[in-house]
mmCIF file of C-alpha atoms in Angstrom:
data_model
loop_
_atom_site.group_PDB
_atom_site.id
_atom_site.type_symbol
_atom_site.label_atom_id
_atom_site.label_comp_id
_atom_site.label_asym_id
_atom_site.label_seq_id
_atom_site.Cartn_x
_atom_site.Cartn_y
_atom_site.Cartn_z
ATOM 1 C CA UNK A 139 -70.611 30.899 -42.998
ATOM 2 C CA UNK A 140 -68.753 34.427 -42.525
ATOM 3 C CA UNK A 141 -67.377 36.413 -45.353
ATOM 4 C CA UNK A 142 -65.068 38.943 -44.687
ATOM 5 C CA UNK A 143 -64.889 42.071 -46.724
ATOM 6 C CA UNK A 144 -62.137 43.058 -48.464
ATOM 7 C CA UNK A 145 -60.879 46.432 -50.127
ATOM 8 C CA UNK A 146 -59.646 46.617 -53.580
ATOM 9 C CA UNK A 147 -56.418 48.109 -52.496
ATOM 10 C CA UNK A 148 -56.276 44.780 -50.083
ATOM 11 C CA UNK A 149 -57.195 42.282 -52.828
ATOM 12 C CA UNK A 150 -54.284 44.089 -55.330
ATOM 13 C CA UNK A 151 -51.918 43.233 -52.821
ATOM 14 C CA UNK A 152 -52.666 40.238 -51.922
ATOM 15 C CA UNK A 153 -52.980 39.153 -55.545
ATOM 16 C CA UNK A 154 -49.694 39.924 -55.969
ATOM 17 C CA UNK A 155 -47.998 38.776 -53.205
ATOM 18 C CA UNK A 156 -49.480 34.834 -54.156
ATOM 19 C CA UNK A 157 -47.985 35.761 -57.838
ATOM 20 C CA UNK A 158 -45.043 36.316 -56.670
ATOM 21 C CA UNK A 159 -44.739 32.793 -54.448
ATOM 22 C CA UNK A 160 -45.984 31.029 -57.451
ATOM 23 C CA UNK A 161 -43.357 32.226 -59.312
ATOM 24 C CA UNK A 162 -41.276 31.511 -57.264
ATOM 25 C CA UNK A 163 -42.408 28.434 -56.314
ATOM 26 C CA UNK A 164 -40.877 25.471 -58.847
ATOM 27 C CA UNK A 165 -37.182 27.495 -57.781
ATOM 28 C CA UNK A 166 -37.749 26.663 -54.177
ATOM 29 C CA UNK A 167 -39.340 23.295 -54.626
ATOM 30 C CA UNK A 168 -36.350 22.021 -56.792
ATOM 31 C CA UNK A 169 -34.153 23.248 -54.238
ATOM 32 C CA UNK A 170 -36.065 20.858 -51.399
ATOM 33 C CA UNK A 171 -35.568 18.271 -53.434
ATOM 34 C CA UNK A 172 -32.245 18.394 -54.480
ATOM 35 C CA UNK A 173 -31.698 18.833 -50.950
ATOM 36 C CA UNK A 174 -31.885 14.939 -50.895
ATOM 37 C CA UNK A 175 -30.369 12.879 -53.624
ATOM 38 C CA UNK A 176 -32.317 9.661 -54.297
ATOM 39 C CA UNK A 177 -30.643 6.728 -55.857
ATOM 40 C CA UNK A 178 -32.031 3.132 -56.252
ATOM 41 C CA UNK A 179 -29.384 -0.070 -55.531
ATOM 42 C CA UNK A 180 -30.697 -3.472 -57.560
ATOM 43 C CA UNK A 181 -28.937 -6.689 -56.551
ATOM 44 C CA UNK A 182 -30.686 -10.399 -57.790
ATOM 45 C CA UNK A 183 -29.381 -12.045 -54.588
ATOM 46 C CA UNK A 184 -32.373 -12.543 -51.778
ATOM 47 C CA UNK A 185 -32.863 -10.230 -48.946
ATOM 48 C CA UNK A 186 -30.894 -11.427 -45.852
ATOM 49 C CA UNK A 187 -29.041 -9.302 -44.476
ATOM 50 C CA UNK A 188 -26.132 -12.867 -43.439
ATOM 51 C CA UNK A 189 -25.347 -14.351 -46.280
ATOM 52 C CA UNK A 190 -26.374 -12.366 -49.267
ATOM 53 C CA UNK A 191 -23.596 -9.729 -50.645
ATOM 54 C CA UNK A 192 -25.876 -7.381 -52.315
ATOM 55 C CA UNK A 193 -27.872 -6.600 -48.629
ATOM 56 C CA UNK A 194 -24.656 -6.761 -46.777
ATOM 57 C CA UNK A 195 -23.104 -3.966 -49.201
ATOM 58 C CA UNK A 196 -26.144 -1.869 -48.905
ATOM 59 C CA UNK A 197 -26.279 -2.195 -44.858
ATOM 60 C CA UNK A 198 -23.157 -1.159 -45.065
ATOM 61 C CA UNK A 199 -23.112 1.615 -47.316
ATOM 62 C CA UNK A 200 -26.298 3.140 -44.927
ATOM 63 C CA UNK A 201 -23.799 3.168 -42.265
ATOM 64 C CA UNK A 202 -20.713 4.504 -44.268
ATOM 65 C CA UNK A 203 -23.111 7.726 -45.494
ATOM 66 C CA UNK A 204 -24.844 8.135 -42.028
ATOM 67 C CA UNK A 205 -20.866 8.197 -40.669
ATOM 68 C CA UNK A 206 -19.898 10.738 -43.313
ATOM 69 C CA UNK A 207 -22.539 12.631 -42.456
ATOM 70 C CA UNK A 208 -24.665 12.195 -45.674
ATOM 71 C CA UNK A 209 -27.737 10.754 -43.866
ATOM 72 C CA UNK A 210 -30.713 12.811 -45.463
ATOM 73 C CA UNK A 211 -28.545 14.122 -48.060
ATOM 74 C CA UNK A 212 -28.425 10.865 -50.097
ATOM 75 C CA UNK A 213 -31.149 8.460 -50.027
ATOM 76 C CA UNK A 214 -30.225 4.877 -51.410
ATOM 77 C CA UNK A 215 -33.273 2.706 -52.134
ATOM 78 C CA UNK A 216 -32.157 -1.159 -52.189
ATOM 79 C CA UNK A 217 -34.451 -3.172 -54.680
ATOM 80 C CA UNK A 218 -32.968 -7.065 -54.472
ATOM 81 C CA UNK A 219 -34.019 -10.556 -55.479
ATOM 82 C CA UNK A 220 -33.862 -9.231 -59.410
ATOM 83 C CA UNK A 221 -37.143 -6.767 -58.144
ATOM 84 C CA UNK A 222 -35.726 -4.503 -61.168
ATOM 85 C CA UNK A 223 -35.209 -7.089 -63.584
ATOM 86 C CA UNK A 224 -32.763 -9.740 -64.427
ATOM 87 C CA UNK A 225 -28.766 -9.039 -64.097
ATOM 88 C CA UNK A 226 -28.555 -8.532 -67.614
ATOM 89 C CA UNK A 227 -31.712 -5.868 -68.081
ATOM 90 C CA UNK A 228 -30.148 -4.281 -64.622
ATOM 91 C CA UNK A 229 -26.763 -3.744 -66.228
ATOM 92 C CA UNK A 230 -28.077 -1.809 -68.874
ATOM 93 C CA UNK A 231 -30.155 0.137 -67.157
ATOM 94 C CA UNK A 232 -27.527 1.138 -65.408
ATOM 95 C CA UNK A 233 -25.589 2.028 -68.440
ATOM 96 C CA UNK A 234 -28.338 4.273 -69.830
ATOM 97 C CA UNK A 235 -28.496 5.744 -66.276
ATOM 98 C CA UNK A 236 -32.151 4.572 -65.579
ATOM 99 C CA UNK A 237 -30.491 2.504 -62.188
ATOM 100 C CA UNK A 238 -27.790 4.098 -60.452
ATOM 101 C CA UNK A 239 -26.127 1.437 -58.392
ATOM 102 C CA UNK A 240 -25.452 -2.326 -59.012
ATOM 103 C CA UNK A 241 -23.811 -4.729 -56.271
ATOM 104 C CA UNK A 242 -22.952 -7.848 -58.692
ATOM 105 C CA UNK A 243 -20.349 -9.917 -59.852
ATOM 106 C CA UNK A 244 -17.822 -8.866 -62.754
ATOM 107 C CA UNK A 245 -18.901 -11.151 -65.192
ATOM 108 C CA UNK A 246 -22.198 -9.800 -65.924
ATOM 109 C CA UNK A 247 -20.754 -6.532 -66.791
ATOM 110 C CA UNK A 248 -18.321 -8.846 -69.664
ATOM 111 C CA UNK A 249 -21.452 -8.652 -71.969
ATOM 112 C CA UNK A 250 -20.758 -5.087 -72.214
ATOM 113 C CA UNK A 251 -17.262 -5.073 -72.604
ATOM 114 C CA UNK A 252 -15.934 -8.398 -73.038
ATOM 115 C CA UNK A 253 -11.929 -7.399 -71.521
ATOM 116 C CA UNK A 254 -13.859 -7.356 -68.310
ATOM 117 C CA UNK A 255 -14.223 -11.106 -68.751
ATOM 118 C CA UNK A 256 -10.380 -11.617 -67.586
ATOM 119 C CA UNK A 257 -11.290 -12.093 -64.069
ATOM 120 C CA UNK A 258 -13.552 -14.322 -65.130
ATOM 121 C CA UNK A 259 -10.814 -16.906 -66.345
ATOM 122 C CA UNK A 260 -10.525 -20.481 -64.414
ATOM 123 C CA UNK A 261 -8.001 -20.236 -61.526
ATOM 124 C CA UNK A 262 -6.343 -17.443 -62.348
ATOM 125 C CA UNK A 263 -6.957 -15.684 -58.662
ATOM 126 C CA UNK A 264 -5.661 -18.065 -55.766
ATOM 127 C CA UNK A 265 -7.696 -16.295 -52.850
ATOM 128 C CA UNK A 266 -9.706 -13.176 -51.940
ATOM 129 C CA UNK A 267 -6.755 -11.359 -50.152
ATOM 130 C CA UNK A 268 -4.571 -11.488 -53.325
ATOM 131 C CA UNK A 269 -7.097 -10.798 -55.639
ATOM 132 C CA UNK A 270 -7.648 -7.380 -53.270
ATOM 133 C CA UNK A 271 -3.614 -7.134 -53.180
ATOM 134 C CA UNK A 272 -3.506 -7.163 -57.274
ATOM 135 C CA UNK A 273 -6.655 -4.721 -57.132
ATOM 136 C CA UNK A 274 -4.068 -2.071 -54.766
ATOM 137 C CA UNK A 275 -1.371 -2.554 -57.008
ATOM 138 C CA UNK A 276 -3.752 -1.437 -59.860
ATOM 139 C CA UNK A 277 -4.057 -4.623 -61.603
ATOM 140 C CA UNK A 278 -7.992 -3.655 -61.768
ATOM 141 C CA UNK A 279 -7.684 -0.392 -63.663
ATOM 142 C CA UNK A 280 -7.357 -1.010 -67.004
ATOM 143 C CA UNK A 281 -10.902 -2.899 -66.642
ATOM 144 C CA UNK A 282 -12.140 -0.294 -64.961
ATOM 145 C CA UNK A 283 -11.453 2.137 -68.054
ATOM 146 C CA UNK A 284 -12.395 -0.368 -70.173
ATOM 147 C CA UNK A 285 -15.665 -0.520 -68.751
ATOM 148 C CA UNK A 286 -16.203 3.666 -68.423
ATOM 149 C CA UNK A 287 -15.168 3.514 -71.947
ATOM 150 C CA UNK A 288 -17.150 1.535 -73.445
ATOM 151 C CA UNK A 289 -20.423 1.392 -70.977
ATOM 152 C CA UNK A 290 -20.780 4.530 -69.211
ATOM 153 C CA UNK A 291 -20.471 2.862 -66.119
ATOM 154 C CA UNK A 292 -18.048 3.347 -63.441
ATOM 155 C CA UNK A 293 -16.960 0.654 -61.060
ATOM 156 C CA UNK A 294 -16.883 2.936 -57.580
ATOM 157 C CA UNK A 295 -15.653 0.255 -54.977
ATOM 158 C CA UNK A 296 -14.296 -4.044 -55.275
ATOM 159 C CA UNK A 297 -15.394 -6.521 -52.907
ATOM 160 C CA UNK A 298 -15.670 -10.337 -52.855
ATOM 161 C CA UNK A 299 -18.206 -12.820 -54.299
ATOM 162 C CA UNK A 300 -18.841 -14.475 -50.549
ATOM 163 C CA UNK A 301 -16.563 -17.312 -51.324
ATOM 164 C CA UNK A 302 -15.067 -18.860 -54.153
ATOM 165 C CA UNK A 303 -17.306 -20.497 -57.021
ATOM 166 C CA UNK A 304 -17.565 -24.381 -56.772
ATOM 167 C CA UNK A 305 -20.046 -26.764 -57.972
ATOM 168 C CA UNK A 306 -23.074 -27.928 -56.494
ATOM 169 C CA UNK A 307 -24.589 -30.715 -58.113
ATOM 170 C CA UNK A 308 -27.140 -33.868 -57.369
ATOM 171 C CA UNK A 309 -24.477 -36.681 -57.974
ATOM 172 C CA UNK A 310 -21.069 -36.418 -56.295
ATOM 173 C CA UNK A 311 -18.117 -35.079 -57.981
ATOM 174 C CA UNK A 312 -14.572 -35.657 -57.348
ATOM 175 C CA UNK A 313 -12.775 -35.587 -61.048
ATOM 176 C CA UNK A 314 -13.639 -34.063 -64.140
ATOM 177 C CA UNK A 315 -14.931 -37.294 -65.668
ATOM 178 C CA UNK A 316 -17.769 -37.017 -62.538
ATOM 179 C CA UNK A 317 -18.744 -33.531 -64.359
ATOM 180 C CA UNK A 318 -18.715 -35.156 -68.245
ATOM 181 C CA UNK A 319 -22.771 -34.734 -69.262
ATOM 182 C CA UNK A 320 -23.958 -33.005 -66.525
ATOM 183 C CA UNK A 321 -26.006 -29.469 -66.983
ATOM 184 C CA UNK A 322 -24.537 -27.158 -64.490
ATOM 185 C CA UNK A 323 -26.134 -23.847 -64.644
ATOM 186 C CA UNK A 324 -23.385 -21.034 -65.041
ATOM 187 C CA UNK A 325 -23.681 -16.924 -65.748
ATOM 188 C CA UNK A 326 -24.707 -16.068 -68.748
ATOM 189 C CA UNK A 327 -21.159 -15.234 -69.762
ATOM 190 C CA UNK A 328 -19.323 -16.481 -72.213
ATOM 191 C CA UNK A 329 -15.956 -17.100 -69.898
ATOM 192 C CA UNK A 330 -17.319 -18.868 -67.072
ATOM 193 C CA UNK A 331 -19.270 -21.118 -69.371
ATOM 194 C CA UNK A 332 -16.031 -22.356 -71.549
ATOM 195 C CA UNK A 333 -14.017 -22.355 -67.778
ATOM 196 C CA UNK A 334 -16.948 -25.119 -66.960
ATOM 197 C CA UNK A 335 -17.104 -26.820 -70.328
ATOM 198 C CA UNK A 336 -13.172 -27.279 -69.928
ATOM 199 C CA UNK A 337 -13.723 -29.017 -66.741
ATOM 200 C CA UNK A 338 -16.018 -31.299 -68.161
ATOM 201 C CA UNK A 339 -19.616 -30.306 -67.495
ATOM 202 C CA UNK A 340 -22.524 -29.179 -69.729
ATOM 203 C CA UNK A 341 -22.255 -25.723 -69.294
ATOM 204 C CA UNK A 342 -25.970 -24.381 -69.783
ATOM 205 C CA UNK A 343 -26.002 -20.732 -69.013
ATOM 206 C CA UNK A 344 -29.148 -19.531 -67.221
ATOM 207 C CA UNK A 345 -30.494 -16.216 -65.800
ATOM 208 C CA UNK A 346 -29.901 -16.318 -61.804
ATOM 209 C CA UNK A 347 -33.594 -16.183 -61.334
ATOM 210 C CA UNK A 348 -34.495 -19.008 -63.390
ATOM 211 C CA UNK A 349 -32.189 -21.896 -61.555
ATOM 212 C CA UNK A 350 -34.212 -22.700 -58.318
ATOM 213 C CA UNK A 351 -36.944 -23.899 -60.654
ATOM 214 C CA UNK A 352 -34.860 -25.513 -63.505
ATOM 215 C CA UNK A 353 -33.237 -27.836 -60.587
ATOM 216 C CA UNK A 354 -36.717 -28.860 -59.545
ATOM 217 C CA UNK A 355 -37.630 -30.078 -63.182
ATOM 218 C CA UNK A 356 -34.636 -31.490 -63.498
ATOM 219 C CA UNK A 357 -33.369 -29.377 -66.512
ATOM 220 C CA UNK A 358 -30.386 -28.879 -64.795
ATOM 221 C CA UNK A 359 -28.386 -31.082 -62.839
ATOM 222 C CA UNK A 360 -26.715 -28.645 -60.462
ATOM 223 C CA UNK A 361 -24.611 -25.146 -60.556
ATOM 224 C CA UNK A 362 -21.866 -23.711 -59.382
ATOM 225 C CA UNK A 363 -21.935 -20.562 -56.883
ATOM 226 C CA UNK A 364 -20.558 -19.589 -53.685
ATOM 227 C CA UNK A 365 -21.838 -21.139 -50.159
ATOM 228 C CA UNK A 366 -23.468 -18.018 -48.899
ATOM 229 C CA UNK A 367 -25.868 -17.829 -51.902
ATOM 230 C CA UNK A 368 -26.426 -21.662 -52.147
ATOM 231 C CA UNK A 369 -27.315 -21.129 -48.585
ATOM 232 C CA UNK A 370 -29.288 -17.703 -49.353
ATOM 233 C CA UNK A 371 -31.181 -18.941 -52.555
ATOM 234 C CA UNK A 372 -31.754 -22.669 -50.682
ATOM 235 C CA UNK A 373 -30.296 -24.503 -53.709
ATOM 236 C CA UNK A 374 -28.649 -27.025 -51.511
ATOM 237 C CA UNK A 375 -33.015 -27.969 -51.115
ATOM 238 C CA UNK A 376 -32.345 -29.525 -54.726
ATOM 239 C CA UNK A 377 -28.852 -30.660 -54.825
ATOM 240 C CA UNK A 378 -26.839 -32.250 -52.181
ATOM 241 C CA UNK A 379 -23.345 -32.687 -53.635
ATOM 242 C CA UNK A 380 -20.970 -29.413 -53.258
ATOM 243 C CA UNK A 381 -17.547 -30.229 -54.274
ATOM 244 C CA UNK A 382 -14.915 -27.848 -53.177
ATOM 245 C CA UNK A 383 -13.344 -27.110 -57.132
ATOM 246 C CA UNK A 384 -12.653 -23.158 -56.529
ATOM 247 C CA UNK A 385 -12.235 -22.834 -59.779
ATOM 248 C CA UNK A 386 -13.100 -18.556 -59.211
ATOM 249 C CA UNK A 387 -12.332 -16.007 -57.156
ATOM 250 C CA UNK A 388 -15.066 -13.933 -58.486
ATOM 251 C CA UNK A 389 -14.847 -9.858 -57.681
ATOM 252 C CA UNK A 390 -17.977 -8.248 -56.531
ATOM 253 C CA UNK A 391 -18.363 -4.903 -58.539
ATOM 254 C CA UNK A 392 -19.988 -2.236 -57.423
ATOM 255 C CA UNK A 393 -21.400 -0.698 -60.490
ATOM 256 C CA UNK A 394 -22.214 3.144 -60.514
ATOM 257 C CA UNK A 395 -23.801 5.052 -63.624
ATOM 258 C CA UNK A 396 -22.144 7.632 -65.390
ATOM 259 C CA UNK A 397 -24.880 9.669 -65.542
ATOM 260 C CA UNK A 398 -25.685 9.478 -62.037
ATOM 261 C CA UNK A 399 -21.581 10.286 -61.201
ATOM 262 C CA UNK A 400 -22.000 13.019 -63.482
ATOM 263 C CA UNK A 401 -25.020 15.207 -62.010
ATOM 264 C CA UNK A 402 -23.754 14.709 -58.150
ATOM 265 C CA UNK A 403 -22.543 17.843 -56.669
ATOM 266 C CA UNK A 404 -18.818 17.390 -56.160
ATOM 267 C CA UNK A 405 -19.014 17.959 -52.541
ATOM 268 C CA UNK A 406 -21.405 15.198 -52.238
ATOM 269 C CA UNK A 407 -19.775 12.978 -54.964
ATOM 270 C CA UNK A 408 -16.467 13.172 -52.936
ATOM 271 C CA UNK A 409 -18.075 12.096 -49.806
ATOM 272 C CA UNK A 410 -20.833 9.434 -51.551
ATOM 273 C CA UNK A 411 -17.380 7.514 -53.030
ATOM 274 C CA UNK A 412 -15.773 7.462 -49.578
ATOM 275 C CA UNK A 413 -18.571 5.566 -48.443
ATOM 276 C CA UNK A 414 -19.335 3.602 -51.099
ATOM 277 C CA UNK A 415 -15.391 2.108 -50.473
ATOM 278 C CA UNK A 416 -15.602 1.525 -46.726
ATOM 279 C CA UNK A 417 -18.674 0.068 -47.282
ATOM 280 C CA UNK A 418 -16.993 -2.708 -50.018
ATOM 281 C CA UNK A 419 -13.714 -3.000 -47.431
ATOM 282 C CA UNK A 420 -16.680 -3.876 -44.314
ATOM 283 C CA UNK A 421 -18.152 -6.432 -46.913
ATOM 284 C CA UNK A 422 -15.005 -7.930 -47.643
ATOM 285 C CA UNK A 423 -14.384 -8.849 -44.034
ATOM 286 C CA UNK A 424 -17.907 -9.611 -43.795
ATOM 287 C CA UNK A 425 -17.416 -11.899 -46.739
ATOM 288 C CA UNK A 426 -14.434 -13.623 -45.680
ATOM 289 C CA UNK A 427 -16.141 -14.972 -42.701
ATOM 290 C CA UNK A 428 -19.475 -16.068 -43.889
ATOM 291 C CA UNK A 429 -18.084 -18.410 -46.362
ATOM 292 C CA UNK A 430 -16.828 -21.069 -43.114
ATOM 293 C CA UNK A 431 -20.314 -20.277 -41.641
ATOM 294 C CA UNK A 432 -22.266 -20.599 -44.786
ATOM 295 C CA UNK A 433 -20.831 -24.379 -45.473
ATOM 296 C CA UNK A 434 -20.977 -25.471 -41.706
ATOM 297 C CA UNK A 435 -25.031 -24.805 -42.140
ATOM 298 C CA UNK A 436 -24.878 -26.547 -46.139
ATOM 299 C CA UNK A 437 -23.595 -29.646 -44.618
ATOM 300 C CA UNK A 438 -25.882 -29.189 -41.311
ATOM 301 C CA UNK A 439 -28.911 -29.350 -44.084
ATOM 302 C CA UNK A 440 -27.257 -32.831 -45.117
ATOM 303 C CA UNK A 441 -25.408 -30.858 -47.976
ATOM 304 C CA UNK A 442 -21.920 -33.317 -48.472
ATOM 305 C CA UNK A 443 -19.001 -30.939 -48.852
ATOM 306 C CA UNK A 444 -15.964 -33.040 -50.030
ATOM 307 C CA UNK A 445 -12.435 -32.083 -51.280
ATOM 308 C CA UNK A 446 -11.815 -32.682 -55.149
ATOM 309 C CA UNK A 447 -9.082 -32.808 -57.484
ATOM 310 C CA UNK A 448 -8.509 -29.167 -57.390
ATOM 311 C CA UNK A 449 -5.083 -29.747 -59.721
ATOM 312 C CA UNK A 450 -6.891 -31.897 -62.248
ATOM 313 C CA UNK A 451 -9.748 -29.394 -63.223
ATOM 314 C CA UNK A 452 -6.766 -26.540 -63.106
ATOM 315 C CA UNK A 453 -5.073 -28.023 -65.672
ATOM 316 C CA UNK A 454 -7.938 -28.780 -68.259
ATOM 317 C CA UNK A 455 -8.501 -25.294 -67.887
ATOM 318 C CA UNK A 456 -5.194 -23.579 -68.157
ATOM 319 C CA UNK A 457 -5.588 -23.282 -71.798
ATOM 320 C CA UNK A 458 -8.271 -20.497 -71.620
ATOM 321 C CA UNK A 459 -6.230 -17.785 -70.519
ATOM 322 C CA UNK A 460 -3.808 -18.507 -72.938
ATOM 323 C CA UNK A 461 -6.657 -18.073 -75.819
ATOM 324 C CA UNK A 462 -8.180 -15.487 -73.825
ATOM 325 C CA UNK A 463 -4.771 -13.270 -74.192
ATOM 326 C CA UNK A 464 -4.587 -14.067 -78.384
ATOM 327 C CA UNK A 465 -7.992 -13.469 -79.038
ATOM 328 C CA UNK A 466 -7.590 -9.401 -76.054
ATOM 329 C CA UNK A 467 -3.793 -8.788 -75.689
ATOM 330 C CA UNK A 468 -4.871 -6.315 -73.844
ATOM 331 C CA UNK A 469 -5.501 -8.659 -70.801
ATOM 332 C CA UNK A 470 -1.908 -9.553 -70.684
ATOM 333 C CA UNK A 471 -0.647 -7.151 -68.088
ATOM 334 C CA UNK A 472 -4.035 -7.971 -66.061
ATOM 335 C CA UNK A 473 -3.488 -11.240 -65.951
ATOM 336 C CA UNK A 474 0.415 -11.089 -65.597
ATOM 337 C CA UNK A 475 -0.022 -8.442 -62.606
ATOM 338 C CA UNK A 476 -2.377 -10.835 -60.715
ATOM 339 C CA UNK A 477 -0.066 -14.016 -61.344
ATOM 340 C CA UNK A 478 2.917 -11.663 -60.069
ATOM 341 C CA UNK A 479 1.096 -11.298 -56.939
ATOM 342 C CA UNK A 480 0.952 -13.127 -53.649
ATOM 343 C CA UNK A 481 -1.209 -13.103 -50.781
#
């Protein structure tokens, strides 16, 4: 072992020199790390990056920031099959700004602010494209300041659910009478469960999580859902009956906090949004093509996909956006600016 020897003088200013980078340390450290902004993206749907909206969005949105030249400067951590709890927990998390991003359905964010639940409401979209024409025309906007109003969280970007919602269930069904007594597993939302009770089913709302095993014991007795997620989730390993009853168009959100919109440098926050909304117009394409895919391989795994009487359930459920509009007359120009549109 050698020891060097060092004069006083030299120790003195050495001494002070490390004082000085300590002090200076925690200023440049916080710097290096702001230098990279770190957000984390929950989705329950599985991981595959085909047929389940949450990873498309996310794939997407990696491309959009690398594109805009963000790669490095934001770094979005994707946490999906409910790894950060279940929709409901997630939503409020992201509320309190504990998650930053969501990629879910509307509906979940209706337990927050219930005028949200208007695009929840049985056949009142007749198709993706006019649902995203109503959305231009600003038909979304009032929800969307409901929602910053009254939850803190913004909705940064609209795409689509990948495919309407129809109902998969163990027995066939053609007419409403099929659906009278049978438990079909819907959102835990208060809408979508009265749209299914008005077509005739036992509407038995469950946590997304929870419905691969409930179909197994035989607590429930199907669900409804898109193709690409029956597909994703391998529901159709349960249930073999998916009748074609569209009964919604559901939007997929992308839900940002508040909080995290808040502390983004503007620069960055200008840039971050422009992504985030190419990214939701690539999934919506995405989306739109999937669905024909996802129910070729359904009825490939001996899944029977079969026409229904779409105009029978319609009608049953008509009355709920009537009631709907009495009980939040502040849904009427919503709902009368979608209805005024065509695709």
């Amino acid at each position: 072992m050698r020891t060097v020897p060092v004069s006083r003088r030299r120790f003195v200013q050495s001494s002070a020199a490390a004082a000085s980078w300590l002090v200076a340390a925690p200023a440049l450290i916080g710097r290096a790390e702001a230098a990279t902004l770190k957000l984390k993206c929950s989705s329950s749907l599985p991981n595959d990056p085909k047929f389940a909206n949450g990873r498309v969005y996310y794939d997407n949105l990696v491309a959009s920031l690398k594109a805009n030249g963000l790669d490095g400067q934001v770094d979005v951590t994707f946490f999906p099959d409910n790894q950060l709890g279940q929709e409901i927990d997630v939503i409020n998390s992201v509320k309190l700004g504990v998650i930053d991003l969501m990629v879910s359905g509307s509906s979940i964010s209706a337990n927050l602010v219930p005028l949200v639940g208007t695009f929840d409401l049985g056949y009142l979209f007749t198709s993706f494209p006019q649902q995203t024409k109503a959305f231009d025309g600003g038909a979304a906007k009032p929800i969307e300041e409901a929602l910053l109003k009254g939850a803190n969280i913004r909705i940064i970007a609209w795409a689509y659910n990948f495919g309407s919602r129809s109902v998969l269930a163990k027995k066939p069904v053609k007419t409403p009478e099929d659906l009278a007594g049978l438990k079909i597993r819907t959102l835990p939302n208060p809408i979508i469960t009265e749209c299914l009770r008005l077509m005739g089913a036992a509407a038995t709302p469950l946590a997304f999580g929870e419905i691969y095993t409930a179909l197994q014991a035989g607590v429930l007795d199907g669900l409804e859902h898109d193709p690409p997620t029956i597909l994703a989730s391998k529901f159709y390993e349960t249930s073999k009956n998916y009748a074609l009853t569209q009964h919604n168009f559901s939007p997929l959100a992308i839900y940002f906090s508040e909080a995290t919109f808040t502390r983004m440098d503007a620069k960055l926050r200008e840039g971050f949004l422009d992504a985030a909304q190419k990214a939701a117009a690539a999934t919506r394409t995405h989306g739109l093509a999937v669905e024909k895919e996802a129910l070729a391989a359904l009825a490939e795994k001996g899944v029977a996909v079969v026409e229904c009487d779409k105009e029978a359930f319609r009608k049953r459920v008509l009355p709920q956006t009537d009631n709907f509009i009495k009980a939040h007359p502040e849904a009427k120009p919503v709902v009368d600016a979608i209805r005024a549109t065509q695709a």
